PDB file of C-alpha atoms in Angstrom:
ATOM      1  CA  MET A   1       0.000   0.000   0.000  1.00  0.00           C
ATOM      2  CA  ASN A   2       1.226   3.492  -0.778  1.00  0.00           C
ATOM      3  CA  LYS A   3       2.906   4.989   2.331  1.00  0.00           C
ATOM      4  CA  PHE A   4       0.993   8.235   1.964  1.00  0.00           C
ATOM      5  CA  LEU A   5      -2.353   6.398   1.828  1.00  0.00           C
ATOM      6  CA  LEU A   6      -1.360   4.277   4.827  1.00  0.00           C
ATOM      7  CA  LYS A   7      -0.480   7.396   6.845  1.00  0.00           C
ATOM      8  CA  ALA A   8      -3.727   9.085   5.811  1.00  0.00           C
ATOM      9  CA  LEU A   9      -5.735   5.988   6.814  1.00  0.00           C
ATOM     10  CA  VAL A  10      -4.049   5.788  10.217  1.00  0.00           C
ATOM     11  CA  LEU A  11      -4.531   9.525  10.852  1.00  0.00           C
ATOM     12  CA  THR A  12      -8.203   9.356   9.845  1.00  0.00           C
ATOM     13  CA  SER A  13      -8.767   6.326  12.079  1.00  0.00           C
ATOM     14  CA  VAL A  14      -7.177   8.088  15.054  1.00  0.00           C
ATOM     15  CA  ASN A  15      -9.276  11.225  14.504  1.00  0.00           C
ATOM     16  CA  VAL A  16     -12.495   9.193  14.218  1.00  0.00           C
ATOM     17  CA  ALA A  17     -11.630   7.281  17.384  1.00  0.00           C
ATOM     18  CA  VAL A  18     -10.905  10.473  19.325  1.00  0.00           C
ATOM     19  CA  PHE A  19     -14.096  12.113  18.059  1.00  0.00           C
ATOM     20  CA  ALA A  20     -16.222   9.078  18.914  1.00  0.00           C
ATOM     21  CA  ASN A  21     -14.644   8.792  22.368  1.00  0.00           C
ATOM     22  CA  ALA A  22     -15.261  12.473  23.074  1.00  0.00           C
ATOM     23  CA  GLN A  23     -18.841  12.404  21.903  1.00  0.00           C
ATOM     24  CA  PHE A  24     -20.111   9.073  23.150  1.00  0.00           C
ATOM     25  CA  ARG A  25     -18.038   7.839  26.104  1.00  0.00           C
ATOM     26  CA  THR A  26     -20.134   7.061  29.180  1.00  0.00           C
ATOM     27  CA  ARG A  27     -17.445   7.376  31.884  1.00  0.00           C
ATOM     28  CA  ASN A  28     -17.331  10.936  33.212  1.00  0.00           C
ATOM     29  CA  ARG A  29     -19.435  12.004  30.221  1.00  0.00           C
ATOM     30  CA  MET A  30     -21.070  15.428  30.259  1.00  0.00           C
ATOM     31  CA  ASP A  31     -23.986  16.246  27.983  1.00  0.00           C
ATOM     32  CA  LYS A  32     -23.197  19.314  25.908  1.00  0.00           C
ATOM     33  CA  LEU A  33     -25.604  22.169  25.142  1.00  0.00           C
ATOM     34  CA  GLU A  34     -28.207  20.493  27.331  1.00  0.00           C
ATOM     35  CA  ASP A  35     -30.717  23.355  27.106  1.00  0.00           C
ATOM     36  CA  PHE A  36     -30.079  24.287  23.483  1.00  0.00           C
ATOM     37  CA  ASP A  37     -33.072  22.388  22.063  1.00  0.00           C
ATOM     38  CA  GLU A  38     -35.420  23.829  24.692  1.00  0.00           C
ATOM     39  CA  GLN A  39     -35.256  27.267  23.061  1.00  0.00           C
ATOM     40  CA  LYS A  40     -38.421  28.341  21.272  1.00  0.00           C
ATOM     41  CA  PHE A  41     -36.396  29.946  18.465  1.00  0.00           C
ATOM     42  CA  SER A  42     -32.795  29.443  17.383  1.00  0.00           C
ATOM     43  CA  TRP A  43     -30.562  30.461  14.473  1.00  0.00           C
ATOM     44  CA  GLY A  44     -27.642  29.245  12.432  1.00  0.00           C
ATOM     45  CA  PHE A  45     -26.161  28.909   8.984  1.00  0.00           C
ATOM     46  CA  TYR A  46     -25.217  26.156   6.558  1.00  0.00           C
ATOM     47  CA  LEU A  47     -22.850  25.343   3.706  1.00  0.00           C
ATOM     48  CA  ASN A  48     -23.646  22.774   1.044  1.00  0.00           C
ATOM     49  CA  GLY A  49     -22.383  21.001  -2.036  1.00  0.00           C
ATOM     50  CA  ASN A  50     -24.799  20.006  -4.810  1.00  0.00           C
ATOM     51  CA  LYS A  51     -25.100  17.407  -7.517  1.00  0.00           C
ATOM     52  CA  LEU A  52     -27.634  18.645 -10.088  1.00  0.00           C
ATOM     53  CA  ASP A  53     -29.145  17.484 -13.332  1.00  0.00           C
ATOM     54  CA  TYR A  54     -32.441  17.615 -15.203  1.00  0.00           C
ATOM     55  CA  ARG A  55     -35.329  15.216 -15.372  1.00  0.00           C
ATOM     56  CA  ILE A  56     -36.408  15.381 -19.019  1.00  0.00           C
ATOM     57  CA  VAL A  57     -39.587  14.142 -20.663  1.00  0.00           C
ATOM     58  CA  LEU A  58     -39.051  14.313 -24.428  1.00  0.00           C
ATOM     59  CA  HIS A  59     -41.553  15.304 -27.101  1.00  0.00           C
ATOM     60  CA  PRO A  60     -42.500  12.080 -28.946  1.00  0.00           C
ATOM     61  CA  ARG A  61     -42.011  13.705 -32.382  1.00  0.00           C
ATOM     62  CA  TYR A  62     -39.141  16.183 -31.998  1.00  0.00           C
ATOM     63  CA  GLY A  63     -37.341  14.664 -29.014  1.00  0.00           C
ATOM     64  CA  MET A  64     -37.215  11.037 -30.124  1.00  0.00           C
ATOM     65  CA  ASN A  65     -35.916   9.285 -33.223  1.00  0.00           C
ATOM     66  CA  GLU A  66     -37.371   5.792 -32.932  1.00  0.00           C
ATOM     67  CA  ASN A  67     -35.847   4.602 -29.605  1.00  0.00           C
ATOM     68  CA  GLN A  68     -33.071   7.198 -29.521  1.00  0.00           C
ATOM     69  CA  ASN A  69     -33.239  10.156 -27.142  1.00  0.00           C
ATOM     70  CA  LEU A  70     -32.262  13.304 -29.027  1.00  0.00           C
ATOM     71  CA  VAL A  71     -31.783  15.492 -25.919  1.00  0.00           C
ATOM     72  CA  THR A  72     -29.453  14.561 -23.065  1.00  0.00           C
ATOM     73  CA  SER A  73     -28.493  16.220 -19.780  1.00  0.00           C
ATOM     74  CA  LYS A  74     -25.048  16.262 -18.195  1.00  0.00           C
ATOM     75  CA  GLU A  75     -24.969  16.441 -14.410  1.00  0.00           C
ATOM     76  CA  SER A  76     -22.769  18.953 -12.612  1.00  0.00           C
ATOM     77  CA  TYR A  77     -21.527  19.844  -9.134  1.00  0.00           C
ATOM     78  CA  SER A  78     -21.899  23.184  -7.406  1.00  0.00           C
ATOM     79  CA  PHE A  79     -22.157  24.829  -3.999  1.00  0.00           C
ATOM     80  CA  GLY A  80     -24.352  27.093  -1.909  1.00  0.00           C
ATOM     81  CA  ALA A  81     -24.889  28.627   1.521  1.00  0.00           C
ATOM     82  CA  GLY A  82     -27.771  29.887   3.604  1.00  0.00           C
ATOM     83  CA  LEU A  83     -29.280  30.742   6.969  1.00  0.00           C
ATOM     84  CA  ILE A  84     -31.307  28.668   9.434  1.00  0.00           C
ATOM     85  CA  ALA A  85     -34.306  29.747  11.486  1.00  0.00           C
ATOM     86  CA  LYS A  86     -35.815  27.084  13.776  1.00  0.00           C
ATOM     87  CA  TRP A  87     -39.114  27.166  15.640  1.00  0.00           C
ATOM     88  CA  ARG A  88     -39.522  24.477  18.292  1.00  0.00           C
ATOM     89  CA  LEU A  89     -43.020  22.962  18.147  1.00  0.00           C
ATOM     90  CA  ASN A  90     -42.627  20.220  20.774  1.00  0.00           C
ATOM     91  CA  ASP A  91     -40.105  17.661  22.031  1.00  0.00           C
ATOM     92  CA  TYR A  92     -40.032  15.849  18.690  1.00  0.00           C
ATOM     93  CA  LEU A  93     -41.005  18.395  16.032  1.00  0.00           C
ATOM     94  CA  ASP A  94     -39.344  21.568  14.752  1.00  0.00           C
ATOM     95  CA  LEU A  95     -40.326  23.889  11.927  1.00  0.00           C
ATOM     96  CA  ARG A  96     -37.359  25.160   9.918  1.00  0.00           C
ATOM     97  CA  MET A  97     -36.911  27.837   7.271  1.00  0.00           C
ATOM     98  CA  GLU A  98     -33.545  27.703   5.543  1.00  0.00           C
ATOM     99  CA  PRO A  99     -33.251  30.406   2.828  1.00  0.00           C
ATOM    100  CA  GLY A 100     -30.117  30.047   0.756  1.00  0.00           C
ATOM    101  CA  LEU A 101     -28.323  30.959  -2.444  1.00  0.00           C
ATOM    102  CA  GLN A 102     -27.392  28.131  -4.796  1.00  0.00           C
ATOM    103  CA  PHE A 103     -25.143  28.308  -7.854  1.00  0.00           C
ATOM    104  CA  ALA A 104     -25.554  25.795 -10.667  1.00  0.00           C
ATOM    105  CA  GLN A 105     -24.397  25.089 -14.197  1.00  0.00           C
ATOM    106  CA  ARG A 106     -25.797  22.292 -16.316  1.00  0.00           C
ATOM    107  CA  GLN A 107     -25.426  21.191 -19.899  1.00  0.00           C
ATOM    108  CA  LEU A 108     -28.064  20.115 -22.403  1.00  0.00           C
ATOM    109  CA  THR A 109     -27.072  18.527 -25.714  1.00  0.00           C
ATOM    110  CA  PHE A 110     -29.510  18.603 -28.635  1.00  0.00           C
ATOM    111  CA  ASN A 111     -28.786  15.936 -31.274  1.00  0.00           C
ATOM    112  CA  THR A 112     -31.884  16.999 -33.178  1.00  0.00           C
ATOM    113  CA  GLN A 113     -30.677  17.442 -36.769  1.00  0.00           C
ATOM    114  CA  SER A 114     -32.924  14.523 -37.741  1.00  0.00           C
ATOM    115  CA  ASN A 115     -35.933  16.815 -37.166  1.00  0.00           C
ATOM    116  CA  ASP A 116     -35.253  18.132 -40.667  1.00  0.00           C
ATOM    117  CA  ILE A 117     -37.655  15.429 -41.890  1.00  0.00           C
ATOM    118  CA  TYR A 118     -40.532  17.478 -40.409  1.00  0.00           C
ATOM    119  CA  ALA A 119     -39.596  20.664 -42.296  1.00  0.00           C
ATOM    120  CA  GLY A 120     -42.639  20.378 -44.546  1.00  0.00           C
ATOM    121  CA  GLY A 121     -44.986  20.749 -41.587  1.00  0.00           C
ATOM    122  CA  SER A 122     -48.285  18.987 -40.899  1.00  0.00           C
ATOM    123  CA  LEU A 123     -51.820  19.775 -39.792  1.00  0.00           C
ATOM    124  CA  THR A 124     -50.577  20.392 -36.227  1.00  0.00           C
ATOM    125  CA  ASN A 125     -46.996  21.630 -36.844  1.00  0.00           C
ATOM    126  CA  PRO A 126     -45.985  24.580 -39.041  1.00  0.00           C
ATOM    127  CA  PRO A 127     -43.252  24.185 -41.701  1.00  0.00           C
ATOM    128  CA  PHE A 128     -39.754  25.499 -41.011  1.00  0.00           C
ATOM    129  CA  THR A 129     -36.498  26.070 -42.856  1.00  0.00           C
ATOM    130  CA  PRO A 130     -33.823  23.545 -41.812  1.00  0.00           C
ATOM    131  CA  ILE A 131     -30.435  24.863 -40.674  1.00  0.00           C
ATOM    132  CA  PRO A 132     -27.190  22.912 -40.216  1.00  0.00           C
ATOM    133  CA  LEU A 133     -26.535  22.584 -36.486  1.00  0.00           C
ATOM    134  CA  GLN A 134     -23.008  23.474 -35.430  1.00  0.00           C
ATOM    135  CA  GLU A 135     -21.472  22.559 -32.064  1.00  0.00           C
ATOM    136  CA  LYS A 136     -22.492  25.938 -30.632  1.00  0.00           C
ATOM    137  CA  ASP A 137     -26.083  25.182 -31.656  1.00  0.00           C
ATOM    138  CA  ARG A 138     -26.198  21.670 -30.216  1.00  0.00           C
ATOM    139  CA  VAL A 139     -24.836  22.408 -26.719  1.00  0.00           C
ATOM    140  CA  ARG A 140     -26.418  24.762 -24.200  1.00  0.00           C
ATOM    141  CA  GLU A 141     -24.514  25.634 -21.023  1.00  0.00           C
ATOM    142  CA  ILE A 142     -27.224  26.688 -18.585  1.00  0.00           C
ATOM    143  CA  LYS A 143     -26.065  28.791 -15.647  1.00  0.00           C
ATOM    144  CA  SER A 144     -28.433  29.346 -12.751  1.00  0.00           C
ATOM    145  CA  THR A 145     -28.352  31.446  -9.592  1.00  0.00           C
ATOM    146  CA  LEU A 146     -31.142  30.168  -7.370  1.00  0.00           C
ATOM    147  CA  ILE A 147     -32.717  31.789  -4.327  1.00  0.00           C
ATOM    148  CA  ASP A 148     -33.968  28.704  -2.496  1.00  0.00           C
ATOM    149  CA  ILE A 149     -36.465  29.100   0.366  1.00  0.00           C
ATOM    150  CA  PRO A 150     -37.314  25.699   1.883  1.00  0.00           C
ATOM    151  CA  VAL A 151     -39.772  25.282   4.755  1.00  0.00           C
ATOM    152  CA  LEU A 152     -39.178  21.936   6.466  1.00  0.00           C
ATOM    153  CA  VAL A 153     -40.886  19.994   9.249  1.00  0.00           C
ATOM    154  CA  GLU A 154     -38.238  18.125  11.236  1.00  0.00           C
ATOM    155  CA  LEU A 155     -38.958  14.951  13.213  1.00  0.00           C
ATOM    156  CA  HIS A 156     -36.132  13.951  15.525  1.00  0.00           C
ATOM    157  CA  GLY A 157     -35.529  11.101  17.905  1.00  0.00           C
ATOM    158  CA  GLN A 158     -34.420  11.322  21.491  1.00  0.00           C
ATOM    159  CA  ARG A 159     -30.930  12.553  22.214  1.00  0.00           C
ATOM    160  CA  TRP A 160     -28.358   9.778  22.490  1.00  0.00           C
ATOM    161  CA  TYR A 161     -25.396  11.131  24.446  1.00  0.00           C
ATOM    162  CA  ASN A 162     -24.211  14.070  22.318  1.00  0.00           C
ATOM    163  CA  SER A 163     -26.032  13.189  19.112  1.00  0.00           C
ATOM    164  CA  ARG A 164     -29.580  13.043  17.772  1.00  0.00           C
ATOM    165  CA  PRO A 165     -30.858  11.630  14.442  1.00  0.00           C
ATOM    166  CA  TYR A 166     -33.640  13.284  12.468  1.00  0.00           C
ATOM    167  CA  ILE A 167     -35.598  13.282   9.244  1.00  0.00           C
ATOM    168  CA  ALA A 168     -37.272  16.276   7.598  1.00  0.00           C
ATOM    169  CA  ALA A 169     -39.480  17.074   4.627  1.00  0.00           C
ATOM    170  CA  GLY A 170     -41.105  20.160   3.157  1.00  0.00           C
ATOM    171  CA  VAL A 171     -41.613  22.434   0.189  1.00  0.00           C
ATOM    172  CA  ASN A 172     -39.402  25.016  -1.531  1.00  0.00           C
ATOM    173  CA  TYR A 173     -40.045  28.273  -3.339  1.00  0.00           C
ATOM    174  CA  ILE A 174     -37.156  28.826  -5.763  1.00  0.00           C
ATOM    175  CA  VAL A 175     -36.371  31.919  -7.843  1.00  0.00           C
ATOM    176  CA  ASN A 176     -33.996  31.495 -10.780  1.00  0.00           C
ATOM    177  CA  LEU A 177     -32.229  34.832 -11.243  1.00  0.00           C
ATOM    178  CA  GLN A 178     -30.699  33.693 -14.561  1.00  0.00           C
ATOM    179  CA  SER A 179     -33.797  32.164 -16.140  1.00  0.00           C
ATOM    180  CA  ASN A 180     -33.896  34.511 -19.192  1.00  0.00           C
ATOM    181  CA  SER A 181     -37.676  34.046 -19.126  1.00  0.00           C
ATOM    182  CA  GLY A 182     -38.283  37.681 -20.111  1.00  0.00           C
ATOM    183  CA  SER A 183     -35.880  37.612 -23.068  1.00  0.00           C
ATOM    184  CA  THR A 184     -37.324  38.038 -26.575  1.00  0.00           C
ATOM    185  CA  ASP A 185     -34.351  36.071 -27.939  1.00  0.00           C
ATOM    186  CA  ASP A 186     -34.440  32.297 -27.747  1.00  0.00           C
ATOM    187  CA  ASN A 187     -32.355  29.305 -28.781  1.00  0.00           C
ATOM    188  CA  MET A 188     -32.066  30.651 -32.310  1.00  0.00           C
ATOM    189  CA  GLN A 189     -29.833  33.344 -30.770  1.00  0.00           C
ATOM    190  CA  GLY A 190     -28.216  30.921 -28.295  1.00  0.00           C
ATOM    191  CA  ILE A 191     -30.455  31.899 -25.344  1.00  0.00           C
ATOM    192  CA  PHE A 192     -32.036  29.021 -23.401  1.00  0.00           C
ATOM    193  CA  ARG A 193     -35.062  30.227 -21.451  1.00  0.00           C
ATOM    194  CA  SER A 194     -36.611  28.694 -18.322  1.00  0.00           C
ATOM    195  CA  THR A 195     -39.124  29.735 -15.676  1.00  0.00           C
ATOM    196  CA  THR A 196     -38.178  32.264 -13.009  1.00  0.00           C
ATOM    197  CA  HIS A 197     -40.561  31.190 -10.237  1.00  0.00           C
ATOM    198  CA  ASN A 198     -40.531  27.526  -9.265  1.00  0.00           C
ATOM    199  CA  PHE A 199     -41.787  25.134  -6.602  1.00  0.00           C
ATOM    200  CA  ALA A 200     -40.154  21.958  -5.334  1.00  0.00           C
ATOM    201  CA  TRP A 201     -40.327  19.398  -2.553  1.00  0.00           C
ATOM    202  CA  SER A 202     -37.421  18.295  -0.373  1.00  0.00           C
ATOM    203  CA  ALA A 203     -36.592  15.378   1.913  1.00  0.00           C
ATOM    204  CA  GLU A 204     -33.635  15.284   4.306  1.00  0.00           C
ATOM    205  CA  MET A 205     -31.965  13.074   6.879  1.00  0.00           C
ATOM    206  CA  GLY A 206     -28.991  13.623   9.149  1.00  0.00           C
ATOM    207  CA  ILE A 207     -27.464  13.457  12.619  1.00  0.00           C
ATOM    208  CA  GLN A 208     -27.037  16.402  14.977  1.00  0.00           C
ATOM    209  CA  PHE A 209     -23.811  16.458  17.021  1.00  0.00           C
ATOM    210  CA  TYR A 210     -23.524  18.612  20.134  1.00  0.00           C
ATOM    211  CA  PHE A 211     -20.268  20.330  21.079  1.00  0.00           C
ATOM    212  CA  ASN A 212     -19.425  22.766  23.859  1.00  0.00           C
ATOM    213  CA  LYS A 213     -20.168  25.904  21.843  1.00  0.00           C
ATOM    214  CA  PHE A 214     -22.296  24.834  18.864  1.00  0.00           C
ATOM    215  CA  LYS A 215     -24.310  22.076  17.211  1.00  0.00           C
ATOM    216  CA  LEU A 216     -22.987  20.535  13.977  1.00  0.00           C
ATOM    217  CA  THR A 217     -25.350  18.711  11.619  1.00  0.00           C
ATOM    218  CA  PRO A 218     -24.179  16.797   8.544  1.00  0.00           C
ATOM    219  CA  ALA A 219     -27.163  15.891   6.352  1.00  0.00           C
ATOM    220  CA  ILE A 220     -28.220  14.657   2.934  1.00  0.00           C
ATOM    221  CA  ARG A 221     -31.085  16.465   1.170  1.00  0.00           C
ATOM    222  CA  GLY A 222     -32.881  15.734  -2.076  1.00  0.00           C
ATOM    223  CA  THR A 223     -34.752  18.566  -3.839  1.00  0.00           C
ATOM    224  CA  PHE A 224     -37.038  17.946  -6.813  1.00  0.00           C
ATOM    225  CA  PHE A 225     -38.838  20.593  -8.870  1.00  0.00           C
ATOM    226  CA  MET A 226     -42.588  20.071  -9.270  1.00  0.00           C
ATOM    227  CA  ASN A 227     -43.321  22.512 -12.095  1.00  0.00           C
ATOM    228  CA  ASN A 228     -42.223  22.407 -15.723  1.00  0.00           C
ATOM    229  CA  GLU A 229     -39.267  24.803 -16.152  1.00  0.00           C
ATOM    230  CA  LYS A 230     -39.363  24.833 -19.949  1.00  0.00           C
ATOM    231  CA  VAL A 231     -40.198  28.080 -21.731  1.00  0.00           C
ATOM    232  CA  ALA A 232     -41.160  27.498 -25.365  1.00  0.00           C
ATOM    233  CA  ASP A 233     -39.071  28.980 -28.165  1.00  0.00           C
ATOM    234  CA  ASN A 234     -40.566  31.630 -30.426  1.00  0.00           C
ATOM    235  CA  ALA A 235     -43.067  30.392 -33.023  1.00  0.00           C
ATOM    236  CA  THR A 236     -40.639  31.000 -35.906  1.00  0.00           C
ATOM    237  CA  THR A 237     -37.782  29.000 -34.332  1.00  0.00           C
ATOM    238  CA  PRO A 238     -37.147  25.495 -35.771  1.00  0.00           C
ATOM    239  CA  PRO A 239     -38.016  22.590 -33.426  1.00  0.00           C
ATOM    240  CA  TYR A 240     -34.440  21.677 -32.602  1.00  0.00           C
ATOM    241  CA  TRP A 241     -34.446  22.913 -29.009  1.00  0.00           C
ATOM    242  CA  ALA A 242     -37.362  23.677 -26.656  1.00  0.00           C
ATOM    243  CA  SER A 243     -39.852  21.938 -28.947  1.00  0.00           C
ATOM    244  CA  ALA A 244     -37.933  18.681 -28.441  1.00  0.00           C
ATOM    245  CA  ILE A 245     -38.704  18.797 -24.690  1.00  0.00           C
ATOM    246  CA  SER A 246     -42.119  18.295 -23.134  1.00  0.00           C
ATOM    247  CA  THR A 247     -41.092  18.596 -19.467  1.00  0.00           C
ATOM    248  CA  LEU A 248     -37.902  19.896 -17.870  1.00  0.00           C
ATOM    249  CA  GLN A 249     -37.397  19.682 -14.099  1.00  0.00           C
ATOM    250  CA  THR A 250     -34.337  20.242 -11.910  1.00  0.00           C
ATOM    251  CA  ARG A 251     -33.368  17.608  -9.378  1.00  0.00           C
ATOM    252  CA  ALA A 252     -30.584  17.981  -6.862  1.00  0.00           C
ATOM    253  CA  VAL A 253     -28.851  15.946  -4.168  1.00  0.00           C
ATOM    254  CA  MET A 254     -27.168  18.110  -1.525  1.00  0.00           C
ATOM    255  CA  PHE A 255     -24.626  17.390   1.204  1.00  0.00           C
ATOM    256  CA  VAL A 256     -25.264  19.962   3.920  1.00  0.00           C
ATOM    257  CA  LEU A 257     -23.221  21.066   6.936  1.00  0.00           C
ATOM    258  CA  LYS A 258     -25.275  23.081   9.451  1.00  0.00           C
ATOM    259  CA  PHE A 259     -23.886  25.150  12.292  1.00  0.00           C
ATOM    260  CA  GLU A 260     -26.203  26.311  15.103  1.00  0.00           C
TER     261      GLU A 260
END
């Protein structure tokens, strides 16, 4: 085994052992922040890392070529931060609001040149003039700055020494500051448009650890948009882009570190 990896493994094992001994030992153990969870209101902040992509439902005519998907999404990683406001409801339930700012960048690839076969139009689809799609036409880098306002109901178990597990679920109101929804340009000019105001649901689980001065909570949260984010292209734009998508919804998995 590589000496560096061996040293890192030993160091990590020692740190975990010391942390576990400090948090959970029963001999001469003192509960930390004993009255913290008795407060009616409390505050904190959090940092998070995100894994984001899109859930896509394709248009059966413009988004599919037999069994081939013509639009694909590439997942990405990003980060965010926010504040925590907690309202204690009873011994087992808390209500939390955790407004935050999330930064995201995703990529959509449109392999839709085969839609040229529909250029003549039909009773339900107008004719269009085919154009040769270059690389800049096929790939859309979608940057998003999201104001995320989740309201979560937290159900926690009883405190076990200096830790306490919990689960939470709730709804989010999310504003996309880079949606381009008000732009008159569309994909024909390289502008991908999506909705500004969005709603989502979230589910979370984690463990709260109590220290002398603060409470640290590592958690995993999943957030899933409920509304369709797609904004249709202009009527004169060929069906290579937005017309190939029926439903577009963000989904994210977040690793969160909370400090209270």
